[in-house]
Each structure stands twice: as C-alpha cells, then as structure tokens.
C-alpha cells in the first residue's frame, strides 16, 4: 500500500473557498487548549480552490529534521508536541506542501505589556512554535473542518482500514476523486451525492395539490 498514515484532503471540484473550515479550525484549536491559530489555508489558484493542510506524509520530512522531537510519527500520523517546539523553522523548509507555519499568540497574562510596549518588538511570554494540522486530536468526532464543510469537499481518510469520514452533505461524487488519491484503497462508505430539491412556487404547489386531489 502506497499510503499508511491517516490524513485530511479536499476535493477541489467541490470546494467553494467559503473559509468555514479555517474558522472552525481556529475555534476547535482554542477549545482543545492549543494556540488559536488556523492549521490550514484556503488557497485560490488558477487550477482551483482548496484548503492546504498537512498531508501526514509517511516519510515525514518535517519530523526527520526536527531537532527536539516535537514532530514525530505516532498513531498513524505526524504529531506535534507544542510544548517542546523551539520555533527553529526547519520543518517549514522541509515540508513539501508548505503546510507548516511558525506562529505565536499573546497569553492573557502579558496583554497589558503588549499594549504598552508594542513598538519594542520583544515581549516577555511570547513563544513562536510550529503550527500544523493535527486532525483535531482529542475530538471523538474527528477533524472539525470535515464536518463543517457545506459542500462535503473535505474528507478524512484512513488508508489502512479503508474507512473515510465525510461531511453531512456531500454535493458531488467523491468516488473518482478518492480513486485518484488512494488508488489501492477501496473506500467502504462513500455517500451518495446530496441533491437539493428545487423549490416549488406557492401557486404551482397549490395547483399540484389540487390536481392530486
């Protein structure tokens, strides 16, 4: 099998670049006690639109160059331990997808200091660390971006078990896309495409009901 790690990926044919995935990503990161920063970026290119996020590489070049072991392969994915990351940026250079960023946020304890010394450029308590998709580790329902996508463009794939998690409404046929991404995997639970029923005007609805009677 060519792929063994679990990962989240987007079908660009269904993505509408609504940014709902980015917003829920930040929200759930905060809820899990992580830095409240986005772990994916919605890109709009000539070839299409889609979120770019960690592909959970099997060989994990980011983990291979990490000097502290903050990035490591575990639980069939590439984990990030924020506590021991030193923000060296080697992972951002090694990542072939540009899916890792270095960022930080001000803890509440130093917000007053930030406002007083914003021009200083060096604020105590601020630590820059790597930010990457961890597939919402700790949430039983799985990656939040998958569930919130209004078109079902995002999908969570487990190549080993052959199981996938889709959004509530998948507005397109995902079978051809999955066949291109994981050709050796047979997905067991691809949902039928959601088709929205056209609205019937009130006068037409009345006419239809009278005819049925």
CSV table of C-alpha atoms in Angstrom, one decimal:
chain,number,residue,atom,x,y,z
A,1,UNK,CA,0.0,0.0,0.0
A,2,UNK,CA,1.4,3.4,-1.0
A,3,UNK,CA,-0.1,5.3,1.9
A,4,UNK,CA,-0.5,4.3,5.5
A,5,UNK,CA,-1.0,7.5,7.5
A,6,UNK,CA,-4.4,8.9,8.2
A,7,UNK,CA,-5.0,12.4,6.6
A,8,UNK,CA,-7.5,15.0,5.5
A,9,UNK,CA,-7.7,16.2,2.0
A,10,UNK,CA,-10.0,18.4,-0.1
A,11,UNK,CA,-11.7,17.7,-3.4
A,12,UNK,CA,-11.1,21.0,-5.3
A,13,UNK,CA,-14.0,20.3,-7.6
A,14,UNK,CA,-16.4,20.8,-4.6
A,15,UNK,CA,-14.6,23.5,-2.7
A,16,UNK,CA,-16.2,27.0,-2.9
A,17,UNK,CA,-13.5,28.7,-0.8
A,18,UNK,CA,-16.0,29.8,1.9
A,19,UNK,CA,-13.4,29.7,4.7
A,20,UNK,CA,-15.7,27.8,7.0
A,21,UNK,CA,-13.0,25.2,7.5
A,22,UNK,CA,-10.5,27.9,8.6
A,23,UNK,CA,-12.8,29.5,11.1
A,24,UNK,CA,-13.8,26.2,12.8
A,25,UNK,CA,-10.1,25.1,12.8
A,26,UNK,CA,-9.2,28.1,14.9
A,27,UNK,CA,-12.2,27.7,17.2
A,28,UNK,CA,-11.5,24.0,17.9
A,29,UNK,CA,-7.8,24.6,18.4
A,30,UNK,CA,-8.8,27.0,21.2
A,31,UNK,CA,-11.3,24.6,22.7
A,32,UNK,CA,-8.5,21.9,22.8
A,33,UNK,CA,-6.1,24.2,24.6
A,34,UNK,CA,-3.9,24.7,21.5
A,35,UNK,CA,-2.8,28.0,20.0
A,36,UNK,CA,-5.9,29.6,18.5
A,37,UNK,CA,-4.3,29.8,15.0
A,38,UNK,CA,-5.5,28.2,11.7
A,39,UNK,CA,-3.9,24.9,10.8
A,40,UNK,CA,-4.9,25.2,7.1
A,41,UNK,CA,-5.0,27.9,4.5
A,42,UNK,CA,-7.7,28.2,1.8
A,43,UNK,CA,-5.9,28.8,-1.5
A,44,UNK,CA,-7.4,30.3,-4.7
A,45,UNK,CA,-5.3,29.4,-7.7
A,46,UNK,CA,-5.8,29.3,-11.4
A,47,UNK,CA,-6.2,25.5,-11.2
A,48,UNK,CA,-8.9,25.7,-8.5
A,49,UNK,CA,-9.7,26.4,-4.9
A,50,UNK,CA,-9.0,24.2,-1.8
A,51,UNK,CA,-7.6,24.3,1.7
A,52,UNK,CA,-3.9,23.4,2.0
A,53,UNK,CA,-3.1,21.4,5.1
A,54,UNK,CA,-0.7,18.7,6.4
A,55,UNK,CA,-0.8,15.6,4.3
A,56,UNK,CA,0.6,13.4,7.1
A,57,UNK,CA,3.5,12.1,4.9
A,58,UNK,CA,4.5,8.6,5.6
A,59,UNK,CA,8.2,9.5,5.5
A,60,UNK,CA,7.6,12.8,7.3
A,61,UNK,CA,10.5,15.0,6.2
A,62,UNK,CA,9.4,17.6,8.9
A,63,UNK,CA,9.9,15.0,11.6
A,64,UNK,CA,13.2,13.9,10.2
A,65,UNK,CA,14.7,17.4,10.6
A,66,UNK,CA,13.1,18.4,13.9
A,67,UNK,CA,16.0,18.8,16.4
A,68,UNK,CA,13.8,18.4,19.5
A,69,UNK,CA,11.5,15.6,18.5
A,70,UNK,CA,8.5,17.9,18.7
A,71,UNK,CA,7.4,16.5,15.4
A,72,UNK,CA,7.1,12.7,15.5
A,73,UNK,CA,5.3,9.8,13.8
A,74,UNK,CA,2.7,8.3,16.1
A,75,UNK,CA,-0.8,6.9,15.9
A,76,UNK,CA,-0.6,6.6,12.1
A,77,UNK,CA,0.0,10.4,11.6
A,78,UNK,CA,2.6,13.1,12.2
A,79,UNK,CA,2.1,14.5,15.7
A,80,UNK,CA,3.3,17.9,17.0
A,81,UNK,CA,4.2,18.4,20.7
A,82,UNK,CA,3.8,22.2,21.0
A,83,UNK,CA,5.4,22.2,24.5
A,84,UNK,CA,8.9,21.2,23.2
A,85,UNK,CA,8.9,23.0,19.9
A,86,UNK,CA,11.6,25.7,19.7
A,87,UNK,CA,10.4,27.5,16.6
A,88,UNK,CA,13.5,26.8,14.6
A,89,UNK,CA,11.6,26.8,11.3
A,90,UNK,CA,13.4,23.7,9.9
A,91,UNK,CA,10.1,21.9,9.5
A,92,UNK,CA,8.7,24.8,7.4
A,93,UNK,CA,11.6,24.4,5.0
A,94,UNK,CA,11.4,20.6,4.8
A,95,UNK,CA,7.6,20.4,4.3
A,96,UNK,CA,7.0,19.8,0.6
A,97,UNK,CA,3.4,21.2,0.8
A,98,UNK,CA,4.1,24.4,2.7
A,99,UNK,CA,1.6,23.2,5.3
A,100,UNK,CA,3.6,24.2,8.4
A,101,UNK,CA,3.8,27.7,9.7
A,102,UNK,CA,5.6,29.4,12.6
A,103,UNK,CA,3.2,31.5,14.7
A,104,UNK,CA,2.5,32.6,18.3
A,105,UNK,CA,-0.1,34.3,20.4
A,106,UNK,CA,0.0,36.5,23.4
A,107,UNK,CA,-1.2,34.8,26.6
A,108,UNK,CA,-3.6,36.8,28.7
A,109,UNK,CA,-1.0,37.4,31.4
A,110,UNK,CA,1.0,39.8,29.1
A,111,UNK,CA,-1.7,41.6,27.1
A,112,UNK,CA,-1.2,44.7,29.1
A,113,UNK,CA,2.5,44.6,28.5
A,114,UNK,CA,1.9,44.2,24.8
A,115,UNK,CA,-0.3,47.3,24.6
A,116,UNK,CA,2.3,49.4,26.5
A,117,UNK,CA,5.4,48.2,24.6
A,118,UNK,CA,4.0,47.2,21.2
A,119,UNK,CA,6.9,49.0,19.4
A,120,UNK,CA,9.6,47.2,21.4
A,121,UNK,CA,9.4,44.1,19.2
A,122,UNK,CA,10.3,41.8,22.1
A,123,UNK,CA,7.6,40.9,24.6
A,124,UNK,CA,8.1,38.6,27.5
A,125,UNK,CA,5.9,35.4,27.5
A,126,UNK,CA,5.7,35.1,23.7
A,127,UNK,CA,6.9,31.9,22.1
A,128,UNK,CA,6.8,31.1,18.4
A,129,UNK,CA,6.1,27.5,17.6
A,130,UNK,CA,5.2,25.3,14.6
A,131,UNK,CA,1.5,25.2,13.6
A,132,UNK,CA,0.2,22.3,11.6
A,133,UNK,CA,-2.9,20.2,11.2
A,134,UNK,CA,-3.3,17.5,13.8
A,135,UNK,CA,-6.7,16.3,12.6
A,136,UNK,CA,-8.3,17.7,15.8
A,137,UNK,CA,-6.6,15.2,18.1
A,138,UNK,CA,-8.8,14.8,21.2
A,139,UNK,CA,-12.1,15.2,19.4
A,140,UNK,CA,-14.0,12.0,19.1
A,141,UNK,CA,-16.0,13.1,16.0
A,142,UNK,CA,-12.7,13.7,14.1
A,143,UNK,CA,-11.5,16.7,12.2
A,144,UNK,CA,-13.8,19.7,12.6
A,145,UNK,CA,-13.2,21.0,9.1
A,146,UNK,CA,-14.7,17.9,7.6
A,147,UNK,CA,-18.0,18.2,9.5
A,148,UNK,CA,-18.4,21.9,8.9
A,149,UNK,CA,-17.8,22.0,5.1
A,150,UNK,CA,-21.1,23.0,3.4
A,151,UNK,CA,-20.3,21.0,0.2
A,152,UNK,CA,-18.6,18.0,1.7
A,153,UNK,CA,-15.4,18.8,-0.1
A,154,UNK,CA,-13.2,17.7,2.8
A,155,UNK,CA,-12.7,14.0,3.6
A,156,UNK,CA,-10.8,12.2,6.4
A,157,UNK,CA,-9.1,9.1,5.0
A,158,UNK,CA,-7.7,6.1,6.9
A,159,UNK,CA,-5.9,4.1,4.1
A,160,UNK,CA,-5.3,1.0,6.3
A,161,UNK,CA,-8.9,0.4,7.4
A,162,UNK,CA,-10.4,1.7,4.2
A,163,UNK,CA,-12.8,3.9,6.2
A,164,UNK,CA,-13.5,7.6,5.4
A,165,UNK,CA,-15.4,10.3,7.2
A,166,UNK,CA,-17.4,12.7,5.1
A,167,UNK,CA,-19.4,15.9,5.8
A,168,UNK,CA,-23.1,15.9,6.4
A,169,UNK,CA,-23.9,16.9,2.8
A,170,UNK,CA,-21.6,15.7,0.0
A,171,UNK,CA,-22.6,17.7,-3.0
A,172,UNK,CA,-20.8,15.6,-5.6
A,173,UNK,CA,-19.5,12.2,-6.5
A,174,UNK,CA,-16.4,11.6,-4.3
A,175,UNK,CA,-15.6,8.1,-5.8
A,176,UNK,CA,-13.4,9.3,-8.8
A,177,UNK,CA,-11.5,11.7,-6.5
A,178,UNK,CA,-10.7,9.1,-3.9
A,179,UNK,CA,-9.6,6.7,-6.6
A,180,UNK,CA,-7.1,9.2,-7.8
A,181,UNK,CA,-5.8,10.0,-4.2
A,182,UNK,CA,-5.7,6.5,-2.8
A,183,UNK,CA,-5.9,4.1,-5.9
A,184,UNK,CA,-5.1,1.0,-3.9
A,185,UNK,CA,-7.8,1.6,-1.3
A,186,UNK,CA,-11.4,0.6,-1.6
A,187,UNK,CA,-13.5,3.1,0.4
A,188,UNK,CA,-16.4,1.3,2.1
A,189,UNK,CA,-18.7,4.2,2.9
A,190,UNK,CA,-18.9,6.7,0.1
A,191,UNK,CA,-22.2,8.6,0.5
A,192,UNK,CA,-24.5,9.4,-2.4
A,193,UNK,CA,-24.3,12.9,-3.7
A,194,UNK,CA,-26.7,15.3,-2.0
A,195,UNK,CA,-29.1,16.8,-4.5
A,196,UNK,CA,-31.1,19.8,-3.3
A,197,UNK,CA,-34.8,19.6,-4.3
A,198,UNK,CA,-35.9,22.6,-6.3
A,199,UNK,CA,-38.4,25.0,-4.6
A,200,UNK,CA,-41.9,24.9,-5.9
A,201,UNK,CA,-43.6,28.3,-6.1
A,202,UNK,CA,-46.7,28.7,-4.0
A,203,UNK,CA,-49.1,28.9,-6.9
A,204,UNK,CA,-47.6,25.9,-8.5
A,205,UNK,CA,-47.7,24.0,-5.3
A,206,UNK,CA,-51.4,24.8,-4.9
A,207,UNK,CA,-52.1,23.6,-8.4
A,208,UNK,CA,-50.2,20.4,-7.9
A,209,UNK,CA,-52.1,19.6,-4.7
A,210,UNK,CA,-55.5,20.3,-6.3
A,211,UNK,CA,-54.6,18.0,-9.2
A,212,UNK,CA,-53.6,15.2,-6.8
A,213,UNK,CA,-57.0,15.6,-5.1
